[in-house]
Amino acid sequence: MSLVTLYKGHFIDTPTPGEFRVRKDAVAIVEAGKLLFLEKAVPERFSSLPVKDLGEGVVIPSFIDLHVHAPQHMQMGAGLDMGLLDWLENYTYPGESSFADEDYARKIYPLFAAELLRQGSLRSVVYGTVHLVSTLILAQVLEKAGLIAFVGKVNMDRNTPDYLKETSEASFKVTETFCRRLVGRNGVRPIVTPRFAPSCTEKLMEDLGRLSQRLDLPVQSHLSETLSEAQWVSQLFPESRSYTHVYNDCGLLGSGSLMAHAIFLSDEEIDLIMERGATLVHCPSANINLSSGIMPLGRYLDRGVNLGLGSDVGAGHTLAMYRSVVQAVQSAKLLRILRPEENHRAVTLSDAFYLATMGNGKFFTNQGWGPCGAFEPGMSFDALSIDMGLPEVVEMSPLNQLERFLYAGDDRHIKIRILAGREL
Ligand SMILES: [Zn+2]
């Protein structure tokens, strides 16, 4: 028998949207990084093993961030009174240019990895910059921290300041080199990352589409984040039927594609997303900060679109995914308050928690990493032990403790972080 670990506690997860599953005083039996089972009683064959008691707090699946920009970690909160395109021009692009300097990347990226870990986001899908060496450093840093991630070298060959602009040929070649360096790694793997349609020529996007198919790599980009950006795309790509069709026409829309924001989509575009099996990533913090709009999350959930949740730091202002969970709920409430005539349904805390764990986990599962995101037998045992430090006289149910953590807790309440059975 390989190494087996037993954890006792109050376990909460969301294997499906819409309902928290609470298992009080249960014991998780973990072998080779995976959950064997979660039961009340310890089976006879494991009864001689010690049980690690996680106390009266709650144990939840660790968080997954499906959309985050590592270089923007240093600009969190800066310039957020602007709209997207001005903010990119004035803050993001100058900030990202600093990563031409490898020493800068070596100093900054470990801080990003440490913060992901601190906030309990043990898996993530991350944007680097256009720079090859710095983005390889980012991958190494995340791997060294013991985290699991996809990392993308960003592509931009037009409508970009000269100090970041690549030629189409160099952008493609460097991306191929980057991806080949990371293919088949254990902790960190590559993802093809055209920044967004306005900053890439059709030729570059088509080349990247072919690369993703040839190397069987996932793709991430931004889609329909603001109305002015969507209008710009329709001018830049008059041949394509819609913003979503631009990516589709270039071979970038498939079951391994993550499209962040997707606020202003037509029914036809949603049909196309579903037909291709792509995933839409909701980034509520960023969408409010940049006054972009509100994704109709309830509608997408009801339609059965593949959905995930992202912090989108630095347009989002925190790497704490528990904040994004609450922001997703609050955004959906705002939509109902502001546009009652559209009959948007409520998005519950369990719906949003599902996205940050199981929903986001599906992407990793489908990309060959093995199942994760909940406490089901056979899944990677990824967990956070939460203790809200309540006084002894207070009796609070495990579910109320989790609600309190999501709304009012912080990283001080995360006591243990476990990824694939390993305490980090
Ligand atoms: Zn983004």
Tab-separated table of C-alpha atoms and ligand atoms in Angstrom:
chain	number	residue	atom	x	y	z
A	1	MET	CA	0.000	0.000	0.000
A	2	SER	CA	1.383	3.423	-0.943
A	3	LEU	CA	1.308	6.280	1.521
A	4	VAL	CA	-2.198	6.823	2.894
A	5	THR	CA	-3.272	9.919	4.856
A	6	LEU	CA	-6.485	10.332	6.810
A	7	TYR	CA	-8.102	13.741	7.459
A	8	LYS	CA	-11.101	14.226	9.750
A	9	GLY	CA	-13.308	17.316	9.503
A	10	HIS	CA	-16.472	18.961	8.203
A	11	PHE	CA	-16.224	18.757	4.414
A	12	ILE	CA	-18.184	21.045	2.083
A	13	ASP	CA	-18.164	20.965	-1.719
A	14	THR	CA	-20.397	21.575	-4.755
A	15	PRO	CA	-20.251	18.641	-7.188
A	16	THR	CA	-23.108	20.356	-9.083
A	17	PRO	CA	-24.171	24.018	-9.181
A	18	GLY	CA	-26.911	25.234	-6.877
A	19	GLU	CA	-26.318	23.261	-3.693
A	20	PHE	CA	-23.643	22.928	-1.049
A	21	ARG	CA	-22.965	19.348	0.028
A	22	VAL	CA	-22.018	19.213	3.707
A	23	ARG	CA	-20.513	16.111	5.295
A	24	LYS	CA	-19.946	16.604	9.014
A	25	ASP	CA	-17.411	14.604	10.996
A	26	ALA	CA	-16.262	12.709	7.932
A	27	VAL	CA	-12.885	11.140	7.267
A	28	ALA	CA	-11.093	11.588	3.953
A	29	ILE	CA	-8.824	8.724	3.014
A	30	VAL	CA	-6.182	9.973	0.608
A	31	GLU	CA	-3.810	7.744	-1.313
A	32	ALA	CA	-1.234	8.795	-3.903
A	33	GLY	CA	-2.702	12.311	-4.010
A	34	LYS	CA	-6.242	11.164	-4.698
A	35	LEU	CA	-9.318	10.830	-2.530
A	36	LEU	CA	-10.120	7.150	-2.082
A	37	PHE	CA	-13.328	7.933	-0.241
A	38	LEU	CA	-14.927	10.230	2.295
A	39	GLU	CA	-16.943	8.409	4.934
A	40	LYS	CA	-18.084	8.580	8.542
A	41	ALA	CA	-16.351	5.398	9.553
A	42	VAL	CA	-12.759	4.446	8.827
A	43	PRO	CA	-12.662	1.029	7.145
A	44	GLU	CA	-10.969	-1.797	9.038
A	45	ARG	CA	-7.901	-1.912	6.781
A	46	PHE	CA	-7.041	1.734	7.603
A	47	SER	CA	-8.013	1.653	11.295
A	48	SER	CA	-4.431	1.402	12.510
A	49	LEU	CA	-3.415	4.629	10.726
A	50	PRO	CA	-3.347	7.992	12.524
A	51	VAL	CA	-6.101	10.462	11.676
A	52	LYS	CA	-5.236	14.148	11.267
A	53	ASP	CA	-8.077	16.071	12.924
A	54	LEU	CA	-8.765	19.372	11.127
A	55	GLY	CA	-10.950	20.600	13.975
A	56	GLU	CA	-14.305	22.354	14.065
A	57	GLY	CA	-13.727	24.563	11.020
A	58	VAL	CA	-14.538	23.483	7.474
A	59	VAL	CA	-12.609	21.748	4.705
A	60	ILE	CA	-13.317	22.907	1.147
A	61	PRO	CA	-11.816	22.184	-2.282
A	62	SER	CA	-8.923	24.565	-2.940
A	63	PHE	CA	-9.660	27.434	-5.301
A	64	ILE	CA	-8.864	27.555	-9.000
A	65	ASP	CA	-8.328	30.865	-10.818
A	66	LEU	CA	-9.201	30.474	-14.486
A	67	HIS	CA	-8.083	33.931	-15.626
A	68	VAL	CA	-5.256	35.956	-14.134
A	69	HIS	CA	-2.419	38.172	-15.417
A	70	ALA	CA	0.744	37.549	-13.393
A	71	PRO	CA	2.599	40.722	-14.515
A	72	GLN	CA	-0.368	42.867	-13.460
A	73	HIS	CA	-0.066	41.689	-9.858
A	74	MET	CA	2.019	44.800	-9.172
A	75	GLN	CA	-0.609	47.201	-10.568
A	76	MET	CA	-3.615	45.959	-8.614
A	77	GLY	CA	-5.935	48.885	-7.946
A	78	ALA	CA	-4.084	51.332	-10.197
A	79	GLY	CA	-6.023	53.452	-12.674
A	80	LEU	CA	-9.318	51.651	-12.215
A	81	ASP	CA	-11.333	54.831	-12.731
A	82	MET	CA	-10.531	54.384	-16.432
A	83	GLY	CA	-12.238	52.231	-19.028
A	84	LEU	CA	-10.545	49.137	-20.474
A	85	LEU	CA	-8.740	50.586	-23.495
A	86	ASP	CA	-7.376	53.673	-21.666
A	87	TRP	CA	-6.365	51.515	-18.707
A	88	LEU	CA	-4.430	49.145	-20.999
A	89	GLU	CA	-2.656	52.067	-22.667
A	90	ASN	CA	-1.792	53.996	-19.488
A	91	TYR	CA	-1.140	51.293	-16.909
A	92	THR	CA	-1.051	47.747	-18.202
A	93	TYR	CA	1.184	48.048	-21.245
A	94	PRO	CA	3.819	50.212	-19.492
A	95	GLY	CA	3.722	47.807	-16.519
A	96	GLU	CA	4.143	44.744	-18.703
A	97	SER	CA	7.082	46.323	-20.535
A	98	SER	CA	9.136	46.051	-17.317
A	99	PHE	CA	9.250	42.284	-17.886
A	100	ALA	CA	11.678	42.749	-20.772
A	101	ASP	CA	14.113	42.720	-17.851
A	102	GLU	CA	14.609	39.154	-16.605
A	103	ASP	CA	15.865	40.330	-13.225
A	104	TYR	CA	12.630	42.208	-12.720
A	105	ALA	CA	10.684	39.026	-13.512
A	106	ARG	CA	12.833	37.060	-11.062
A	107	LYS	CA	11.969	39.556	-8.333
A	108	ILE	CA	8.263	39.992	-9.057
A	109	TYR	CA	6.937	36.569	-10.075
A	110	PRO	CA	7.805	34.823	-6.780
A	111	LEU	CA	5.594	37.418	-5.047
A	112	PHE	CA	2.748	36.494	-7.377
A	113	ALA	CA	3.193	32.765	-6.710
A	114	ALA	CA	3.355	33.362	-2.963
A	115	GLU	CA	0.123	35.352	-3.067
A	116	LEU	CA	-1.694	32.651	-5.078
A	117	LEU	CA	-0.610	30.136	-2.468
A	118	ARG	CA	-1.539	32.398	0.433
A	119	GLN	CA	-5.042	32.932	-0.964
A	120	GLY	CA	-5.568	29.217	-1.598
A	121	SER	CA	-5.615	29.355	-5.411
A	122	LEU	CA	-3.559	26.227	-5.968
A	123	ARG	CA	-4.410	25.838	-9.649
A	124	SER	CA	-4.545	28.711	-12.108
A	125	VAL	CA	-4.492	29.693	-15.767
A	126	VAL	CA	-2.070	32.557	-16.118
A	127	TYR	CA	-1.087	35.205	-18.648
A	128	GLY	CA	2.568	36.237	-18.805
A	129	THR	CA	3.782	38.985	-21.130
A	130	VAL	CA	5.109	38.970	-24.703
A	131	HIS	CA	8.598	38.192	-23.347
A	132	LEU	CA	9.891	34.633	-23.746
A	133	VAL	CA	12.463	34.490	-20.953
A	134	SER	CA	10.358	36.265	-18.343
A	135	THR	CA	7.364	34.056	-19.057
A	136	LEU	CA	9.539	30.940	-18.771
A	137	ILE	CA	10.714	32.321	-15.416
A	138	LEU	CA	7.054	32.694	-14.410
A	139	ALA	CA	6.444	29.032	-15.269
A	140	GLN	CA	9.497	27.917	-13.272
A	141	VAL	CA	8.485	30.007	-10.278
A	142	LEU	CA	4.960	28.559	-10.179
A	143	GLU	CA	6.307	25.038	-10.535
A	144	LYS	CA	8.842	25.615	-7.772
A	145	ALA	CA	6.064	26.846	-5.481
A	146	GLY	CA	4.377	23.467	-5.984
A	147	LEU	CA	1.387	24.989	-7.799
A	148	ILE	CA	-0.389	23.589	-10.850
A	149	ALA	CA	-0.890	26.039	-13.714
A	150	PHE	CA	-1.204	26.771	-17.380
A	151	VAL	CA	0.995	29.662	-18.433
A	152	GLY	CA	0.761	31.607	-21.678
A	153	LYS	CA	3.210	33.829	-23.478
A	154	VAL	CA	1.099	36.751	-24.707
A	155	ASN	CA	0.908	37.568	-28.436
A	156	MET	CA	0.509	41.129	-29.771
A	157	ASP	CA	1.482	42.146	-33.306
A	158	ARG	CA	-0.677	45.246	-33.866
A	159	ASN	CA	-2.514	48.088	-32.117
A	160	THR	CA	0.106	47.850	-29.409
A	161	PRO	CA	2.736	50.378	-28.278
A	162	ASP	CA	6.028	49.884	-30.111
A	163	TYR	CA	7.799	48.824	-26.918
A	164	LEU	CA	5.612	45.660	-26.748
A	165	LYS	CA	4.778	45.060	-30.395
A	166	GLU	CA	6.132	41.894	-31.995
A	167	THR	CA	6.385	41.037	-35.666
A	168	SER	CA	3.907	38.322	-36.618
A	169	GLU	CA	6.721	35.912	-37.476
A	170	ALA	CA	8.686	36.460	-34.272
A	171	SER	CA	5.563	36.301	-32.141
A	172	PHE	CA	4.625	32.936	-33.588
A	173	LYS	CA	8.135	31.482	-33.498
A	174	VAL	CA	8.770	32.508	-29.918
A	175	THR	CA	5.387	31.101	-28.883
A	176	GLU	CA	6.197	27.774	-30.493
A	177	THR	CA	9.530	27.685	-28.643
A	178	PHE	CA	7.794	28.599	-25.380
A	179	CYS	CA	5.119	25.920	-25.765
A	180	ARG	CA	7.580	23.200	-26.714
A	181	ARG	CA	9.650	24.008	-23.631
A	182	LEU	CA	6.650	23.429	-21.356
A	183	VAL	CA	4.770	20.584	-23.069
A	184	GLY	CA	4.564	17.441	-20.959
A	185	ARG	CA	5.694	19.079	-17.710
A	186	ASN	CA	4.202	17.971	-14.419
A	187	GLY	CA	3.202	21.178	-12.707
A	188	VAL	CA	3.050	23.876	-15.366
A	189	ARG	CA	1.938	23.505	-18.950
A	190	PRO	CA	1.605	25.919	-21.883
A	191	ILE	CA	-1.512	27.625	-23.182
A	192	VAL	CA	-1.730	29.577	-26.449
A	193	THR	CA	-2.474	33.213	-25.540
A	194	PRO	CA	-3.397	35.745	-28.236
A	195	ARG	CA	-4.138	38.732	-25.953
A	196	PHE	CA	-7.377	39.706	-27.709
A	197	ALA	CA	-8.457	40.081	-31.310
A	198	PRO	CA	-7.686	43.836	-31.580
A	199	SER	CA	-4.016	43.261	-30.730
A	200	CYS	CA	-3.460	40.345	-33.135
A	201	THR	CA	-3.528	40.146	-36.916
A	202	GLU	CA	-5.617	37.476	-38.576
A	203	LYS	CA	-2.442	35.805	-39.862
A	204	LEU	CA	-0.942	35.513	-36.381
A	205	MET	CA	-4.191	34.177	-34.927
A	206	GLU	CA	-4.505	31.611	-37.720
A	207	ASP	CA	-0.918	30.474	-37.130
A	208	LEU	CA	-1.620	30.202	-33.401
A	209	GLY	CA	-4.817	28.259	-34.108
A	210	ARG	CA	-2.821	25.747	-36.155
A	211	LEU	CA	-0.177	25.548	-33.409
A	212	SER	CA	-2.783	24.774	-30.755
A	213	GLN	CA	-4.196	22.008	-32.929
A	214	ARG	CA	-0.803	20.576	-33.850
A	215	LEU	CA	0.458	20.446	-30.264
A	216	ASP	CA	-3.007	19.798	-28.784
A	217	LEU	CA	-2.816	22.886	-26.586
A	218	PRO	CA	-5.568	24.901	-24.926
A	219	VAL	CA	-6.166	28.548	-25.831
A	220	GLN	CA	-7.032	31.609	-23.738
A	221	SER	CA	-8.114	35.060	-24.781
A	222	HIS	CA	-10.559	37.885	-24.063
A	223	LEU	CA	-13.974	38.173	-25.677
A	224	SER	CA	-16.506	40.998	-25.710
A	225	GLU	CA	-15.442	42.697	-22.488
A	226	THR	CA	-16.680	46.181	-23.428
A	227	LEU	CA	-18.988	47.572	-26.111
A	228	SER	CA	-16.337	49.898	-27.557
A	229	GLU	CA	-13.906	46.977	-27.888
A	230	ALA	CA	-16.588	44.844	-29.583
A	231	GLN	CA	-17.313	47.677	-32.046
A	232	TRP	CA	-13.594	48.010	-32.749
A	233	VAL	CA	-13.385	44.287	-33.499
A	234	SER	CA	-16.251	44.512	-35.983
A	235	GLN	CA	-14.274	47.247	-37.817
A	236	LEU	CA	-11.028	45.276	-37.710
A	237	PHE	CA	-12.622	42.021	-38.894
A	238	PRO	CA	-15.433	43.032	-41.305
A	239	GLU	CA	-15.444	39.539	-42.802
A	240	SER	CA	-16.362	37.789	-39.558
A	241	ARG	CA	-19.999	37.509	-38.460
A	242	SER	CA	-19.239	38.425	-34.836
A	243	TYR	CA	-16.460	38.804	-32.246
A	244	THR	CA	-16.843	35.113	-31.343
A	245	HIS	CA	-16.654	34.187	-35.029
A	246	VAL	CA	-13.278	35.960	-35.286
A	247	TYR	CA	-11.716	33.385	-32.944
A	248	ASN	CA	-13.675	30.578	-34.535
A	249	ASP	CA	-12.592	31.599	-38.047
A	250	CYS	CA	-8.945	31.557	-36.933
A	251	GLY	CA	-9.193	28.059	-35.425
A	252	LEU	CA	-8.948	29.331	-31.854
A	253	LEU	CA	-12.371	28.266	-30.579
A	254	GLY	CA	-12.557	24.688	-29.352
A	255	SER	CA	-13.200	22.609	-26.264
A	256	GLY	CA	-9.861	23.743	-24.823
A	257	SER	CA	-10.609	27.455	-25.278
A	258	LEU	CA	-11.102	29.854	-22.370
A	259	MET	CA	-12.783	33.122	-23.308
A	260	ALA	CA	-12.808	35.710	-20.539
A	261	HIS	CA	-15.664	38.179	-19.946
A	262	ALA	CA	-18.147	37.413	-22.787
A	263	ILE	CA	-20.532	40.113	-21.599
A	264	PHE	CA	-22.122	41.255	-24.852
A	265	LEU	CA	-22.811	38.054	-26.807
A	266	SER	CA	-25.678	37.476	-29.219
A	267	ASP	CA	-27.684	34.242	-29.070
A	268	GLU	CA	-25.880	33.139	-32.206
A	269	GLU	CA	-22.512	33.626	-30.497
A	270	ILE	CA	-23.620	31.645	-27.442
A	271	ASP	CA	-24.795	28.856	-29.748
A	272	LEU	CA	-21.360	28.846	-31.386
A	273	ILE	CA	-19.571	28.778	-28.000
A	274	MET	CA	-21.685	25.781	-26.973
A	275	GLU	CA	-21.268	24.006	-30.286
A	276	ARG	CA	-17.484	24.299	-29.936
A	277	GLY	CA	-17.542	23.372	-26.231
A	278	ALA	CA	-15.507	26.454	-25.264
A	279	THR	CA	-15.557	27.820	-21.706
A	280	LEU	CA	-16.573	31.372	-20.764
A	281	VAL	CA	-14.730	32.824	-17.797
A	282	HIS	CA	-16.631	35.272	-15.621
A	283	CYS	CA	-14.460	38.011	-14.064
A	284	PRO	CA	-16.928	40.075	-12.029
A	285	SER	CA	-14.371	42.155	-10.141
A	286	ALA	CA	-12.688	43.387	-13.333
A	287	ASN	CA	-15.998	44.019	-15.076
A	288	ILE	CA	-17.209	46.338	-12.332
A	289	ASN	CA	-13.816	48.006	-11.754
A	290	LEU	CA	-13.478	49.023	-15.417
A	291	SER	CA	-17.221	49.783	-15.760
A	292	SER	CA	-17.339	47.224	-18.563
A	293	GLY	CA	-20.712	45.605	-17.912
A	294	ILE	CA	-22.283	42.601	-16.210
A	295	MET	CA	-22.135	39.099	-17.641
A	296	PRO	CA	-25.611	37.501	-17.679
A	297	LEU	CA	-24.300	34.602	-15.599
A	298	GLY	CA	-27.682	33.139	-14.614
A	299	ARG	CA	-28.729	32.960	-18.234
A	300	TYR	CA	-25.503	31.194	-19.233
A	301	LEU	CA	-25.849	28.752	-16.312
A	302	ASP	CA	-29.397	27.914	-17.368
A	303	ARG	CA	-28.318	27.378	-20.954
A	304	GLY	CA	-25.627	24.931	-19.846
A	305	VAL	CA	-22.654	26.897	-21.209
A	306	ASN	CA	-19.272	25.739	-19.829
A	307	LEU	CA	-18.428	28.383	-17.247
A	308	GLY	CA	-15.571	29.316	-14.972
A	309	LEU	CA	-14.525	32.137	-12.692
A	310	GLY	CA	-11.398	34.296	-12.715
A	311	SER	CA	-9.850	37.025	-10.567
A	312	ASP	CA	-8.565	38.849	-13.674
A	313	VAL	CA	-5.912	40.617	-11.623
A	314	GLY	CA	-4.931	43.452	-12.296
A	315	ALA	CA	-8.319	44.675	-13.583
A	316	GLY	CA	-9.586	42.582	-10.694
A	317	HIS	CA	-8.140	43.899	-7.453
A	318	THR	CA	-7.477	40.716	-5.479
A	319	LEU	CA	-6.178	37.209	-6.086
A	320	ALA	CA	-8.574	35.885	-3.424
A	321	MET	CA	-11.045	33.743	-5.342
A	322	TYR	CA	-13.426	33.779	-2.375
A	323	ARG	CA	-13.867	37.479	-3.146
A	324	SER	CA	-14.654	36.660	-6.788
A	325	VAL	CA	-17.255	34.137	-5.599
A	326	VAL	CA	-19.069	36.877	-3.659
A	327	GLN	CA	-18.622	39.397	-6.479
A	328	ALA	CA	-20.253	36.967	-8.925
A	329	VAL	CA	-23.284	36.776	-6.645
A	330	GLN	CA	-23.374	40.552	-6.153
A	331	SER	CA	-23.041	41.262	-9.891
A	332	ALA	CA	-25.959	38.966	-10.645
A	333	LYS	CA	-28.008	40.756	-7.980
A	334	LEU	CA	-27.161	44.129	-9.533
A	335	LEU	CA	-28.318	42.884	-12.920
A	336	ARG	CA	-31.665	41.903	-11.405
A	337	ILE	CA	-32.011	45.258	-9.646
A	338	LEU	CA	-31.000	47.351	-12.644
A	339	ARG	CA	-32.741	45.440	-15.430
A	340	PRO	CA	-35.800	43.746	-13.858
A	341	GLU	CA	-37.542	43.608	-17.239
A	342	GLU	CA	-34.969	41.051	-18.440
A	343	ASN	CA	-35.911	38.494	-15.769
A	344	HIS	CA	-32.406	37.390	-14.857
A	345	ARG	CA	-32.460	34.622	-12.304
A	346	ALA	CA	-30.657	34.765	-8.985
A	347	VAL	CA	-27.135	33.346	-8.805
A	348	THR	CA	-26.600	31.707	-5.426
A	349	LEU	CA	-23.457	31.535	-3.358
A	350	SER	CA	-23.296	27.800	-4.094
A	351	ASP	CA	-23.549	28.484	-7.862
A	352	ALA	CA	-20.578	30.841	-7.644
A	353	PHE	CA	-18.586	28.571	-5.307
A	354	TYR	CA	-19.181	25.750	-7.782
A	355	LEU	CA	-17.591	27.863	-10.531
A	356	ALA	CA	-14.459	28.613	-8.457
A	357	THR	CA	-13.915	24.937	-7.653
A	358	MET	CA	-15.702	22.251	-9.661
A	359	GLY	CA	-16.547	24.414	-12.695
A	360	ASN	CA	-12.963	25.635	-13.060
A	361	GLY	CA	-11.724	22.135	-12.223
A	362	LYS	CA	-13.465	20.751	-15.289
A	363	PHE	CA	-11.020	22.651	-17.468
A	364	PHE	CA	-8.052	20.948	-15.778
A	365	THR	CA	-9.856	17.614	-15.889
A	366	ASN	CA	-10.570	17.949	-19.601
A	367	GLN	CA	-6.997	18.976	-20.282
A	368	GLY	CA	-5.722	15.623	-19.043
A	369	TRP	CA	-4.847	16.481	-15.458
A	370	GLY	CA	-7.244	14.022	-13.896
A	371	PRO	CA	-10.475	14.957	-12.134
A	372	CYS	CA	-10.454	17.718	-9.495
A	373	GLY	CA	-12.695	20.370	-7.969
A	374	ALA	CA	-14.754	18.449	-5.380
A	375	PHE	CA	-14.451	15.640	-2.858
A	376	GLU	CA	-15.391	12.680	-5.048
A	377	PRO	CA	-13.586	9.339	-4.987
A	378	GLY	CA	-10.803	9.321	-7.568
A	379	MET	CA	-10.420	13.100	-7.621
A	380	SER	CA	-7.178	14.858	-6.837
A	381	PHE	CA	-7.296	15.724	-3.136
A	382	ASP	CA	-7.060	19.527	-3.330
A	383	ALA	CA	-8.262	21.098	-0.120
A	384	LEU	CA	-8.180	24.109	2.189
A	385	SER	CA	-8.764	23.835	5.905
A	386	ILE	CA	-10.612	26.955	7.086
A	387	ASP	CA	-10.832	28.069	10.696
A	388	MET	CA	-12.703	31.296	11.391
A	389	GLY	CA	-11.329	31.486	14.929
A	390	LEU	CA	-14.775	31.630	16.517
A	391	PRO	CA	-15.022	31.953	20.299
A	392	GLU	CA	-15.987	28.704	22.008
A	393	VAL	CA	-19.361	30.063	23.113
A	394	VAL	CA	-20.435	30.516	19.488
A	395	GLU	CA	-21.970	27.497	17.830
A	396	MET	CA	-22.057	27.892	14.087
A	397	SER	CA	-22.945	25.286	11.470
A	398	PRO	CA	-20.213	24.341	8.980
A	399	LEU	CA	-22.214	25.942	6.154
A	400	ASN	CA	-22.581	29.245	8.035
A	401	GLN	CA	-18.848	29.149	8.736
A	402	LEU	CA	-18.136	28.768	5.028
A	403	GLU	CA	-20.524	31.632	4.162
A	404	ARG	CA	-18.775	33.792	6.770
A	405	PHE	CA	-15.374	32.918	5.291
A	406	LEU	CA	-16.440	33.674	1.709
A	407	TYR	CA	-17.891	37.068	2.629
A	408	ALA	CA	-15.785	38.201	5.563
A	409	GLY	CA	-12.794	35.905	5.887
A	410	ASP	CA	-9.274	36.307	4.575
A	411	ASP	CA	-6.082	34.353	4.099
A	412	ARG	CA	-5.427	34.303	7.877
A	413	HIS	CA	-8.342	31.878	8.152
A	414	ILE	CA	-6.811	29.403	5.690
A	415	LYS	CA	-4.859	27.075	7.960
A	416	ILE	CA	-3.816	24.218	5.655
A	417	ARG	CA	-3.415	24.089	1.867
A	418	ILE	CA	-3.311	20.702	0.139
A	419	LEU	CA	-2.728	20.094	-3.575
A	420	ALA	CA	-2.858	16.552	-4.960
A	421	GLY	CA	-2.536	15.203	-1.430
A	422	ARG	CA	0.546	17.290	-0.630
A	423	GLU	CA	0.477	19.973	2.047
A	424	LEU	CA	2.033	23.147	0.645
B	1	ZN	ZN	-7.734	39.518	-18.589
